[in-house]
Short mmCIF file of C-alpha atoms and ligand atoms in Angstrom, two decimals:
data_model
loop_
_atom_site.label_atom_id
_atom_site.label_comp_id
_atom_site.label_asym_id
_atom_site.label_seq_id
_atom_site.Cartn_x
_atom_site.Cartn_y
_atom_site.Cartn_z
CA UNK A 1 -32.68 -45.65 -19.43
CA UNK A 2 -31.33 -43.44 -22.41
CA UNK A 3 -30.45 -46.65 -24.24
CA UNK A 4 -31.94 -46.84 -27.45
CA UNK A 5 -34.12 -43.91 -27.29
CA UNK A 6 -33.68 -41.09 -30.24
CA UNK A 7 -33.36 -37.61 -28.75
CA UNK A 8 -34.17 -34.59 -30.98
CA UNK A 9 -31.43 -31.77 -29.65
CA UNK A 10 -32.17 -28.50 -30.84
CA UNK A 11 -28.84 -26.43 -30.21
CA UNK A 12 -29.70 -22.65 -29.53
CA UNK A 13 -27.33 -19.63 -30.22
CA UNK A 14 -25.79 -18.68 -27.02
CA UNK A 15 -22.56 -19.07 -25.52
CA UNK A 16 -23.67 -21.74 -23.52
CA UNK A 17 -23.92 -23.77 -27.02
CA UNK A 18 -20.20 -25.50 -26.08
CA UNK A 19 -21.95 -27.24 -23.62
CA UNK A 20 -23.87 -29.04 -26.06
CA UNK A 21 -21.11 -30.58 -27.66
CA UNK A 22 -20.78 -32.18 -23.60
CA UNK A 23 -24.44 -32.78 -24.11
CA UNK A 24 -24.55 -35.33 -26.99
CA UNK A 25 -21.60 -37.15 -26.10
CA UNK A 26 -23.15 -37.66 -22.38
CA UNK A 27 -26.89 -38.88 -23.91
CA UNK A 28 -24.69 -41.19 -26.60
CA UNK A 29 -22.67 -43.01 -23.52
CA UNK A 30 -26.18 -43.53 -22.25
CA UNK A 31 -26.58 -45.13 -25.73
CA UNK A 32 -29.03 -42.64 -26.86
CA UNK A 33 -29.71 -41.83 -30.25
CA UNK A 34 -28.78 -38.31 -30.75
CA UNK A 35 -30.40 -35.90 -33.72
CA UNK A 36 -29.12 -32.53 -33.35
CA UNK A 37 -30.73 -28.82 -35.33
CA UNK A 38 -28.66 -25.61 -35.14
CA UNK A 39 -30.15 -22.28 -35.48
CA UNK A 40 -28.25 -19.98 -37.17
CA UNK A 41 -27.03 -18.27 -34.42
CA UNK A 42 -25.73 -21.50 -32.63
CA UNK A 43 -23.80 -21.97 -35.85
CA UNK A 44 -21.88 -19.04 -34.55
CA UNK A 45 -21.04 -20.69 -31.19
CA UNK A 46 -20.37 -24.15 -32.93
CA UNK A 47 -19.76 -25.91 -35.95
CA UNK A 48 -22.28 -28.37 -37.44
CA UNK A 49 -18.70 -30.14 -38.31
CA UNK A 50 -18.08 -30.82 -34.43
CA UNK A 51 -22.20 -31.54 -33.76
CA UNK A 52 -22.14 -34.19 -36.42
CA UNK A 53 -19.30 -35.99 -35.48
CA UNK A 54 -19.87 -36.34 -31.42
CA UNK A 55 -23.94 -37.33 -32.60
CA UNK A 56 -22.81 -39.17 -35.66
CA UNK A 57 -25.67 -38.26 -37.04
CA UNK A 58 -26.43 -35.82 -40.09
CA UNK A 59 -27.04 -32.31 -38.70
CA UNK A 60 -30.05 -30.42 -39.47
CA UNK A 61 -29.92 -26.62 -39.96
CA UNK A 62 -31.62 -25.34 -42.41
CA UNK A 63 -35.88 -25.33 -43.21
CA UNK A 64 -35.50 -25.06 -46.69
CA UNK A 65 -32.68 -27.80 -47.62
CA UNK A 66 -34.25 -29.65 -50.49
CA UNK A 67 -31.61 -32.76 -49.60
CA UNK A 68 -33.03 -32.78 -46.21
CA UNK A 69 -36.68 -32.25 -46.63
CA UNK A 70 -36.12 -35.30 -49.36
CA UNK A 71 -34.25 -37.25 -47.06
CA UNK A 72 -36.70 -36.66 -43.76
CA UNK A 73 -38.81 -33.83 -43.55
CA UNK A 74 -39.23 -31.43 -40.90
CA UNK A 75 -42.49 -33.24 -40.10
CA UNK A 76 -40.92 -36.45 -39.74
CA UNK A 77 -38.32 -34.65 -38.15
CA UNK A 78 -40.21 -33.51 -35.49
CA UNK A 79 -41.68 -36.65 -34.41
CA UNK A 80 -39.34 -39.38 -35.15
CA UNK A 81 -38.08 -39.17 -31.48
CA UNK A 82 -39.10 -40.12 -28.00
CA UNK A 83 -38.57 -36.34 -27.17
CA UNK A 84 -37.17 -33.07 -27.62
CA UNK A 85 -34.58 -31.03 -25.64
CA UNK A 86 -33.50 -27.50 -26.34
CA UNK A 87 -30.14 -26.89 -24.81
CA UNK A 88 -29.23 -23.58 -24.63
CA UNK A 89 -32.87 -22.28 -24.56
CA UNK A 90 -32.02 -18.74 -25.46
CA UNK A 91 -34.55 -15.75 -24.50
CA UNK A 92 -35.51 -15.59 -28.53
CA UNK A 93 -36.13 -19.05 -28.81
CA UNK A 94 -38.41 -19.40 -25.30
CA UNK A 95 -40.24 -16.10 -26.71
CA UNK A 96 -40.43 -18.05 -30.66
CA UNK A 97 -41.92 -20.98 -28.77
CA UNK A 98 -44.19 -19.14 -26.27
CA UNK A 99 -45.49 -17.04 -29.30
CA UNK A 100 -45.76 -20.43 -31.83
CA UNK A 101 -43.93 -18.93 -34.56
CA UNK A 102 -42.48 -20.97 -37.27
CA UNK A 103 -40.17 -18.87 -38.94
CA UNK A 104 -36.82 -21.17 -39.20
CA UNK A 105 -36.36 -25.08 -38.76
CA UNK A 106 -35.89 -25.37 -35.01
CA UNK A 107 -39.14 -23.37 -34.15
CA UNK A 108 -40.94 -24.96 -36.70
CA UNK A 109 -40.05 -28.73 -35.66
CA UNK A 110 -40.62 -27.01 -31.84
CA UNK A 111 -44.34 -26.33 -33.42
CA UNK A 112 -44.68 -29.58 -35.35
CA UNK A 113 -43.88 -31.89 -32.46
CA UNK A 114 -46.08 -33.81 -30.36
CA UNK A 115 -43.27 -35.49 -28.36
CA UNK A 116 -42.72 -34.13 -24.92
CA UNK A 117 -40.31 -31.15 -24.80
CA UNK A 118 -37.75 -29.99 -22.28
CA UNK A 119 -35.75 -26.67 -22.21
CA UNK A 120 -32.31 -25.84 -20.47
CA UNK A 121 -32.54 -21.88 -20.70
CA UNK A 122 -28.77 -19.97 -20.55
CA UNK A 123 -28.66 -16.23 -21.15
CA UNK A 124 -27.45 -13.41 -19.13
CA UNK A 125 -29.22 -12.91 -15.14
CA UNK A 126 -30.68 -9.86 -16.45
CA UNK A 127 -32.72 -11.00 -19.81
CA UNK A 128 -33.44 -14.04 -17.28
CA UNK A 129 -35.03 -11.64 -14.73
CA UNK A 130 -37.01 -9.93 -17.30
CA UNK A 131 -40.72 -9.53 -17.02
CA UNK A 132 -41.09 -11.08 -21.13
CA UNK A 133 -38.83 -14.25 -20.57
CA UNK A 134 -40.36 -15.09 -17.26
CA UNK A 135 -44.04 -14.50 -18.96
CA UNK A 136 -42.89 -16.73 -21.69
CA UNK A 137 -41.52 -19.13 -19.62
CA UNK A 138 -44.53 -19.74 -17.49
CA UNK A 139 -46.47 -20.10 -20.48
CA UNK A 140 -44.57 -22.91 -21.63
CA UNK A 141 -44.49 -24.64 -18.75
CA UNK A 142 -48.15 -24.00 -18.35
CA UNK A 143 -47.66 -25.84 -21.47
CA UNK A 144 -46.27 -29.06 -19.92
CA UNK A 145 -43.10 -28.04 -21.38
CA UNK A 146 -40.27 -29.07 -18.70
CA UNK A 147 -37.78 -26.58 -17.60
CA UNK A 148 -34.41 -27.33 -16.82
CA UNK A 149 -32.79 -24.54 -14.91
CA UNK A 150 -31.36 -22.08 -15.63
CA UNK A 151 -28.65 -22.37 -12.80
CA UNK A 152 -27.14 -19.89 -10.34
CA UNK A 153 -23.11 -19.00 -10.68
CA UNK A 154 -20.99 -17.55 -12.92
CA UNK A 155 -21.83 -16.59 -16.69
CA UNK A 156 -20.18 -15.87 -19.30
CA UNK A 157 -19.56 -12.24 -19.04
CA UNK A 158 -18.32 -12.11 -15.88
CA UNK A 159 -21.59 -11.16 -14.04
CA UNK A 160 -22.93 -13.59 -11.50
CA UNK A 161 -26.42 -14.79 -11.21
CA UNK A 162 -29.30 -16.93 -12.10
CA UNK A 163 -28.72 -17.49 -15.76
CA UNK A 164 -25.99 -20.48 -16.35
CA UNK A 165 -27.20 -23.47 -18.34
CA UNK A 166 -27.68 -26.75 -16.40
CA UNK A 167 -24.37 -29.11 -16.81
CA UNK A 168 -24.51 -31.56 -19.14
CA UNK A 169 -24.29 -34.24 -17.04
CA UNK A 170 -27.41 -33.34 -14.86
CA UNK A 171 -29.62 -32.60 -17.92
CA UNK A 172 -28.89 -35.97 -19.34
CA UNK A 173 -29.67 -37.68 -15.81
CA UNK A 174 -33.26 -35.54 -16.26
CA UNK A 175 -34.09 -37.01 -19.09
CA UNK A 176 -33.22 -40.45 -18.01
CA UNK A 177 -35.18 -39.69 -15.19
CA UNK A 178 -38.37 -38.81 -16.91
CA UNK A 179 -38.21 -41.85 -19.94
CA UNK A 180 -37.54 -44.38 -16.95
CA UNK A 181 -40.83 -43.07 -15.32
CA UNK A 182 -42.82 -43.04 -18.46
CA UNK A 183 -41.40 -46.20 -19.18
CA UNK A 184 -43.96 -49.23 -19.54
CA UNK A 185 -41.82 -51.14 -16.60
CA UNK A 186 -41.39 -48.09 -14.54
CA UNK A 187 -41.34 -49.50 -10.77
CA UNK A 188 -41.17 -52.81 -11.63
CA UNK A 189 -38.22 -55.07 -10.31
CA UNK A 190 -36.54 -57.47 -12.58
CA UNK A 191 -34.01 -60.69 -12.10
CA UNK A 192 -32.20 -61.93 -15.20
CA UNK A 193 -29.62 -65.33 -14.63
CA UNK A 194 -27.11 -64.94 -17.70
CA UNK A 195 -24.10 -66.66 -19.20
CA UNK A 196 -23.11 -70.47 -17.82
CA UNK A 197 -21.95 -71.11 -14.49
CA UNK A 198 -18.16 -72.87 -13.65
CA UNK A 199 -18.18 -75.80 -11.45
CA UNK A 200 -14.62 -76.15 -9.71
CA UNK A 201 -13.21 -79.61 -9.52
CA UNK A 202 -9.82 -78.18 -7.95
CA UNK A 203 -8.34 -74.41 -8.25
CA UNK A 204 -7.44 -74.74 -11.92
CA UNK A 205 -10.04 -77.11 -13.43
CA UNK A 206 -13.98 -76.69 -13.77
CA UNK A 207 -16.72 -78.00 -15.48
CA UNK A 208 -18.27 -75.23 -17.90
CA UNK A 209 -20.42 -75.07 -21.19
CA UNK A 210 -20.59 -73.17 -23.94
CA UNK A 211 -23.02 -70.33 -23.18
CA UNK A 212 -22.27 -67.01 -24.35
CA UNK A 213 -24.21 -64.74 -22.02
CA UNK A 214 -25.04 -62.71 -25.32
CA UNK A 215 -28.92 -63.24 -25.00
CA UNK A 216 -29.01 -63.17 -20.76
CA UNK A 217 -27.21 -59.90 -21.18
CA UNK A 218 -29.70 -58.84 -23.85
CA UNK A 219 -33.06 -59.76 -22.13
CA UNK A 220 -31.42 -57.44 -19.15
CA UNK A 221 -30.92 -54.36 -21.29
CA UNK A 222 -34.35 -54.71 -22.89
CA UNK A 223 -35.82 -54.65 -19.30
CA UNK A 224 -34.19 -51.95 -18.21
CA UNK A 225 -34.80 -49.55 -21.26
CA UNK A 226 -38.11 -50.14 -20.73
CA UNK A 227 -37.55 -49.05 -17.10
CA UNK A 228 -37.26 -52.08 -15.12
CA UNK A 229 -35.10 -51.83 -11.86
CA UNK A 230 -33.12 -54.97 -13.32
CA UNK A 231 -30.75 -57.30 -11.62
CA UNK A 232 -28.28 -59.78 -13.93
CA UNK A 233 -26.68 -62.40 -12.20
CA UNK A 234 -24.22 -63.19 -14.76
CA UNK A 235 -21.95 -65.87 -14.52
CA UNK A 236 -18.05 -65.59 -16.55
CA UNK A 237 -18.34 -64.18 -20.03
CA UNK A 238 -16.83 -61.65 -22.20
CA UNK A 239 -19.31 -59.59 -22.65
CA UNK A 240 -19.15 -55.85 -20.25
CA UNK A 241 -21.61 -55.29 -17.61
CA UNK A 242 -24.46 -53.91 -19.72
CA UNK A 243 -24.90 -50.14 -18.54
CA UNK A 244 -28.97 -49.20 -16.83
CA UNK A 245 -28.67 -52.92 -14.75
CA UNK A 246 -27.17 -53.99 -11.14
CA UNK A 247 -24.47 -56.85 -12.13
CA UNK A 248 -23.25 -59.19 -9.44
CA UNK A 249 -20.73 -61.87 -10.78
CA UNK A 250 -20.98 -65.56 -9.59
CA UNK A 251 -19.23 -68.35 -10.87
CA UNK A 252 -20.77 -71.17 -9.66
CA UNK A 253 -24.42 -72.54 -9.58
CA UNK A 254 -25.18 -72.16 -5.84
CA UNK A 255 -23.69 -68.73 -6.06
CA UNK A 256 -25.84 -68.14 -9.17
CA UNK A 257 -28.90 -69.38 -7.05
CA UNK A 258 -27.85 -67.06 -3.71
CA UNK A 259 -27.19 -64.29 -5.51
CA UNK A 260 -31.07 -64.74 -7.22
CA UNK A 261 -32.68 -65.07 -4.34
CA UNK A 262 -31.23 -62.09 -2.63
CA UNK A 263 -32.47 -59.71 -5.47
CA UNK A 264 -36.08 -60.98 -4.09
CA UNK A 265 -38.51 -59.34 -4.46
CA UNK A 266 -39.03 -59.21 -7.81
CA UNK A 267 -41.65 -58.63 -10.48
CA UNK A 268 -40.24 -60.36 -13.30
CA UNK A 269 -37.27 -63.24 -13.38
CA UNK A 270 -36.28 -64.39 -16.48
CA UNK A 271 -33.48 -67.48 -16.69
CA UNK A 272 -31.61 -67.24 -19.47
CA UNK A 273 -28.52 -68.90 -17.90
CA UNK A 274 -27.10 -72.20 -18.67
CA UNK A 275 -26.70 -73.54 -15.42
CA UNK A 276 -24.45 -76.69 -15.11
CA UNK A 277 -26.29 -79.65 -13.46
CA UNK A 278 -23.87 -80.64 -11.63
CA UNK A 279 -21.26 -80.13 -9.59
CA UNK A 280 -17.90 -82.01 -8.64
CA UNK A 281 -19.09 -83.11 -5.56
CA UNK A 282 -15.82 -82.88 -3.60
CA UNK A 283 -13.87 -80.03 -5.18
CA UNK A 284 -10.17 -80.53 -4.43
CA UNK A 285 -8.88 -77.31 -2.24
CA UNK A 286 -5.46 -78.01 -3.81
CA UNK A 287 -4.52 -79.40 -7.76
CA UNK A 288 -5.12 -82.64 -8.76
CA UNK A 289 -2.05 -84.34 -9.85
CA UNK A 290 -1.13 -87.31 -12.05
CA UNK A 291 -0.33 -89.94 -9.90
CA UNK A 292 0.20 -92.65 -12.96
CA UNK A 293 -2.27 -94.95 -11.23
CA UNK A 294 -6.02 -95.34 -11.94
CA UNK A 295 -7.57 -92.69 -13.66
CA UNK A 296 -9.91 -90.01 -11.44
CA UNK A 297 -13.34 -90.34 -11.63
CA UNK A 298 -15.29 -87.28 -10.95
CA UNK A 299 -18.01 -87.87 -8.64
CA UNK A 300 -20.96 -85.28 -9.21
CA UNK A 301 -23.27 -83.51 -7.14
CA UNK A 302 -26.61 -82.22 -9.07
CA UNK A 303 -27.03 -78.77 -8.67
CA UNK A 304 -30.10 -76.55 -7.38
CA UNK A 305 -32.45 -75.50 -9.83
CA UNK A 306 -32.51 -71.70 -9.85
CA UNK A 307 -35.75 -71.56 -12.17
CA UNK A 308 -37.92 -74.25 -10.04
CA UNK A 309 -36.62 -72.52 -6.72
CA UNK A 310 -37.71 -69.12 -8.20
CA UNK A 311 -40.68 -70.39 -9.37
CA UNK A 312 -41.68 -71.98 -6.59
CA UNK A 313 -40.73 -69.81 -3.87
CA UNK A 314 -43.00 -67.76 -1.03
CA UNK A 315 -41.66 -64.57 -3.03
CA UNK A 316 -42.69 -65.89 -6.42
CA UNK A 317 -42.02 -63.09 -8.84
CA UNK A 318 -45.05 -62.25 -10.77
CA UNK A 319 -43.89 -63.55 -14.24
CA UNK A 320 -41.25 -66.43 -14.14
CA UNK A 321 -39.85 -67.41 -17.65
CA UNK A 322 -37.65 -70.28 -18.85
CA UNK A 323 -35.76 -71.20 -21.24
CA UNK A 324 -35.23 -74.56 -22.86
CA UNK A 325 -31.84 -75.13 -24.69
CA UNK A 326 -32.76 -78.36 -26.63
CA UNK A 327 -31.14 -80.68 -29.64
CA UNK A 328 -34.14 -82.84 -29.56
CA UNK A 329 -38.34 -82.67 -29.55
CA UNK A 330 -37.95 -79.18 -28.58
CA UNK A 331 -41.59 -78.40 -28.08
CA UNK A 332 -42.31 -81.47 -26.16
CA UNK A 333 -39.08 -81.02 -23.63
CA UNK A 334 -40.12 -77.34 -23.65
CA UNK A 335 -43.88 -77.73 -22.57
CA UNK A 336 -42.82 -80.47 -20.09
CA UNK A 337 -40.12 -78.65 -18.11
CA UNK A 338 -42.97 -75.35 -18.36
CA UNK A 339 -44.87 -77.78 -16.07
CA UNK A 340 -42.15 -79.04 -13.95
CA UNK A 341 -40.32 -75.73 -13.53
CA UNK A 342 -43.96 -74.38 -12.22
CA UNK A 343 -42.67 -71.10 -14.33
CA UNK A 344 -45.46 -69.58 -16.63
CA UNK A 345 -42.91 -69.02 -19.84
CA UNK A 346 -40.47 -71.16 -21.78
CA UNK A 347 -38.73 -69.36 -24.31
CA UNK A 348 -37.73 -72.44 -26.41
CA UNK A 349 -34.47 -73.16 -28.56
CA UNK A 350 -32.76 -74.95 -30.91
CA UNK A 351 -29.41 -75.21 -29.66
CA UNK A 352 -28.08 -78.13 -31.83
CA UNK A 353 -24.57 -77.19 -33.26
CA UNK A 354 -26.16 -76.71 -36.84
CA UNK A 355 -28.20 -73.86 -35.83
CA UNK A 356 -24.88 -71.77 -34.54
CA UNK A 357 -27.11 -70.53 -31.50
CA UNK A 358 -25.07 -71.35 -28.80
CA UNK A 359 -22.29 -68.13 -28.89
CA UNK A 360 -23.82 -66.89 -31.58
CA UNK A 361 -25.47 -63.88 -32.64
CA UNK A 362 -29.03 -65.14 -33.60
CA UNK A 363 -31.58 -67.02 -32.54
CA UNK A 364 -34.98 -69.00 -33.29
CA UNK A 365 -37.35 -69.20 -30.50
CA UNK A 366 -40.63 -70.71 -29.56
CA UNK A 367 -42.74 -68.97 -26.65
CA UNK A 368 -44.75 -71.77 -24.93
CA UNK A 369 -46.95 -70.71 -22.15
CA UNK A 370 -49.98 -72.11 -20.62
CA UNK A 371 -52.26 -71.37 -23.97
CA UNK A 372 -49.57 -72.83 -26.30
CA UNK A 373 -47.14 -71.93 -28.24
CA UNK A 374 -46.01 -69.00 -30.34
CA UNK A 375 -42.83 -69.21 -32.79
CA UNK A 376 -41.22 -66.06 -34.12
CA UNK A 377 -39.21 -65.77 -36.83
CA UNK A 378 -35.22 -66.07 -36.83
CA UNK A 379 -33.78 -62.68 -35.71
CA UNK A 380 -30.58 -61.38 -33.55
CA UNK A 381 -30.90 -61.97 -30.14
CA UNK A 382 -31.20 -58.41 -29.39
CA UNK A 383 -34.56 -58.57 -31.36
CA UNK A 384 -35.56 -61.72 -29.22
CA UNK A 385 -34.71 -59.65 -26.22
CA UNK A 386 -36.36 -56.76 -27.66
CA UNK A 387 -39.75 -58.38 -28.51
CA UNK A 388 -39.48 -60.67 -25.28
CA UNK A 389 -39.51 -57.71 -22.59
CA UNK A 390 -42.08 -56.04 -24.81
CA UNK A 391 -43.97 -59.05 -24.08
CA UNK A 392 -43.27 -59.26 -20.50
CA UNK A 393 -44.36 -55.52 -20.34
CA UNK A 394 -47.89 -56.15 -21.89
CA UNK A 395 -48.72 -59.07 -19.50
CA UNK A 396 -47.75 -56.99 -16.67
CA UNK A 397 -49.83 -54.21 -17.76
N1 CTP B 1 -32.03 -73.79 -14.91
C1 CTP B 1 -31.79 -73.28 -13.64
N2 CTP B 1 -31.05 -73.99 -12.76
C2 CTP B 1 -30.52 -75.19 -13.10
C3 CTP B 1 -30.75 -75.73 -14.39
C4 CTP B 1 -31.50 -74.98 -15.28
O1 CTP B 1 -32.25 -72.17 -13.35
N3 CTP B 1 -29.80 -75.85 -12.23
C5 CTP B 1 -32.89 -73.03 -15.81
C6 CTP B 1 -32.21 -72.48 -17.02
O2 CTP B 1 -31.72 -71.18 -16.77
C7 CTP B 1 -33.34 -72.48 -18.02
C8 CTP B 1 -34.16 -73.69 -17.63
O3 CTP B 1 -33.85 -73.94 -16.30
O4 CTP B 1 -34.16 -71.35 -17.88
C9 CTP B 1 -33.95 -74.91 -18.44
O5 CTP B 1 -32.58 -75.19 -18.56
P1 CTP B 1 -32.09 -76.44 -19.40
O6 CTP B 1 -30.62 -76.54 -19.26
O7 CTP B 1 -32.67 -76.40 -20.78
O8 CTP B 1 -32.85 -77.59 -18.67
P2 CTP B 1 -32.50 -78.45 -17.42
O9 CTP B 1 -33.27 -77.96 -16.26
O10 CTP B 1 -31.04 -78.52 -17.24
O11 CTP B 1 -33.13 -79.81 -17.81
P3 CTP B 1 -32.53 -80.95 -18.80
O12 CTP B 1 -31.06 -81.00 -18.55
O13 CTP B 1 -33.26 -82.17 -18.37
O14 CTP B 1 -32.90 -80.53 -20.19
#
């Protein structure tokens, strides 16, 4: 749910700053963009040197930097990100924010924003306890300004009590928490079929095609970033399990088809995979061998279709889309199998060997759906994925 989203960290100057450093490099696995502004006490703690390097990102510091203002503004700044966090929230910088002041570039981009903000306050039990931080505090959260902690144990100088920042790892699974529920797919359930499926004709041999996975694996990560509980059923490829979805592994066709309608019920199924057609009909349970007689001939089975059954099941999910890999009359194939499949989307392609789209990284697609047809532009696949759950978001809406 992090994945893709730009987080605005504004690193405060307590001890508890190290723990930053755990921050950013927890919110990047989660592939989240990660902008980072020291005050000038947290410069004391650590290092814009180390911040820039785990965020790989420039670091901001400093109101009055002419390069930086140039470059992006503390305006911009302030709003170029789906929200802030302020890990450590000292007492100074709770009392800056309850008070509005604007006096150095983290309380001023803390002023400018209108993105939500979350705080992780760290500082000693005592200046915790105090009558001004907790006044302050309740003001911001009258605010609608989260707070995160602080926790109970330890601190720093030996004393124990309520005052320890929250661990990294349980702020970052906070802020997952709240983008997936403000997320446009928040509590909706999602299928994606990816990659091509391998049809055994004995233990060593199968029938496969040349599907990459790459845009199956995409469409699933766009769904889930914008907060779909997403299922891929993926069959073999190189690609790794995309992080935010629930991957289960099939090889073949009727596993690929199992495995889809066990993630039932669903909201949204999308089938990207390239399914083979059909099947060896008698796979071999031991290896074929030359026997210097008449060749084999390979009787086939035709496999289920995952997209009709889907489509046409008791648990329909609510949007069903297609896609039509096609070296000839494209539209035409595309709009027929729309009808056939009984699915309410093909996403349309041209996947003649000229056009590189089968393995590759980009892609030209056609949307037909039961008004017509819409063609974008060439772009990566990510984009198509992008732009495609974007699309599936706004007709669920
Ligand atoms: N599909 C499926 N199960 C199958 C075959 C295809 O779910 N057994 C899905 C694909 O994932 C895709 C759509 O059906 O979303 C169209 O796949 P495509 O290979 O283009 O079409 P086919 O159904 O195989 O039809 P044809 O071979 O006649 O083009």
């Amino acid at each position: 749910m992090l994945d893709g989203k730009r987080i605005l960290l504004i690193i405060g100057g307590g001890i508890a700053a190290y723990k930053s450093l755990d921050l950013i490099r927890r919110l990047r696995e989660g592939r989240a963009q990660v902008r980072c502004v020291l005050t000038p006490a947290a410069k004391q703690f650590v290092t814009p040197l180390s911040v820039g390097t785990l965020s790989h990102e420039r670091v901001y510091d400093d109101l009055f930097d002419l390069t930086a203002e140039h470059e992006i503004g503390h305006i911009r700044l302030a709003r170029e990100c789906d929200l802030v966090l302020v890990a450590p929230a000292t007492a100074d910088l709770l009392a800056k924010m309850a008070l509005g002041l604007a006096n150095d570039l983290a309380s001023t981009v803390l002023l400018a924003t209108d993105r939500p903000i979350f705080v992780a306050p760290a500082m000693n039990h005592v200046m915790w306890a105090n009558a001004a931080t907790q006044e302050n505090v309740a003001k911001l959260a009258a605010r609608g300004i989260a707070v995160l902690g602080p926790d109970a144990g330890e601190l720093a100088e030996g004393e124990i009590g309520l005052g320890r920042m929250r661990e990294p790892a349980a702020l970052a699974a906070s802020i997952a928490q709240h983008l997936a529920a403000s997320a446009p797919l928040a509590g909706k359930r999602a299928l994606v079929t990816s990659g091509p499926t391998y049809e055994p004709i004995d233990p060593v041999r199968y029938i496969a095609n040349r599907s990459s996975g790459k845009q199956g694996h995409a469409i699933a990560v766009a769904l889930a970033s914008l907060g779909a509980e997403t299922t891929l059923v993926s069959g073999p490829t190189r690609l790794v399990d995309p992080p935010g979805c629930h991957v289960v592994h099939i090889e073949t066709a009727q596993e690929m088809l199992a495995a889809s309608l066990a993630s039932l019920p669903a909201d949204i199924a999308v089938c990207a995979a390239a399914v083979a057609d059909w099947r060896p009909a008698h796979a071999a349970t031991s290896k074929l061998k030359k026997d210097g007689s008449t060749p084999h001939a390979l009787e086939l089975a035709e496999n289920p279709d995952i997209l009709a059954t889907l489509a046409q099941n008791v648990a329909r999910p609510r949007l069903v889309v297609g896609f039509a890999a096609e070296t000839d009359n494209l539209l035409a194939h595309a709009a027929a199998k729309r009808v056939r499949k009984g699915c309410d989307w093909i996403v349309a392609n041209d996947v003649s060997p000229a056009t590189g789209t089968f393995g590759g990284d980009a892609n030209t697609v056609h949307i037909v759906d039961a008004t017509g047809t819409e063609t974008w532009a060439p772009m990566s696949k990510k984009d198509v994925a992008a732009r495609l759950a974007a699309r599936i978001a706004k007709a669920l809406a």
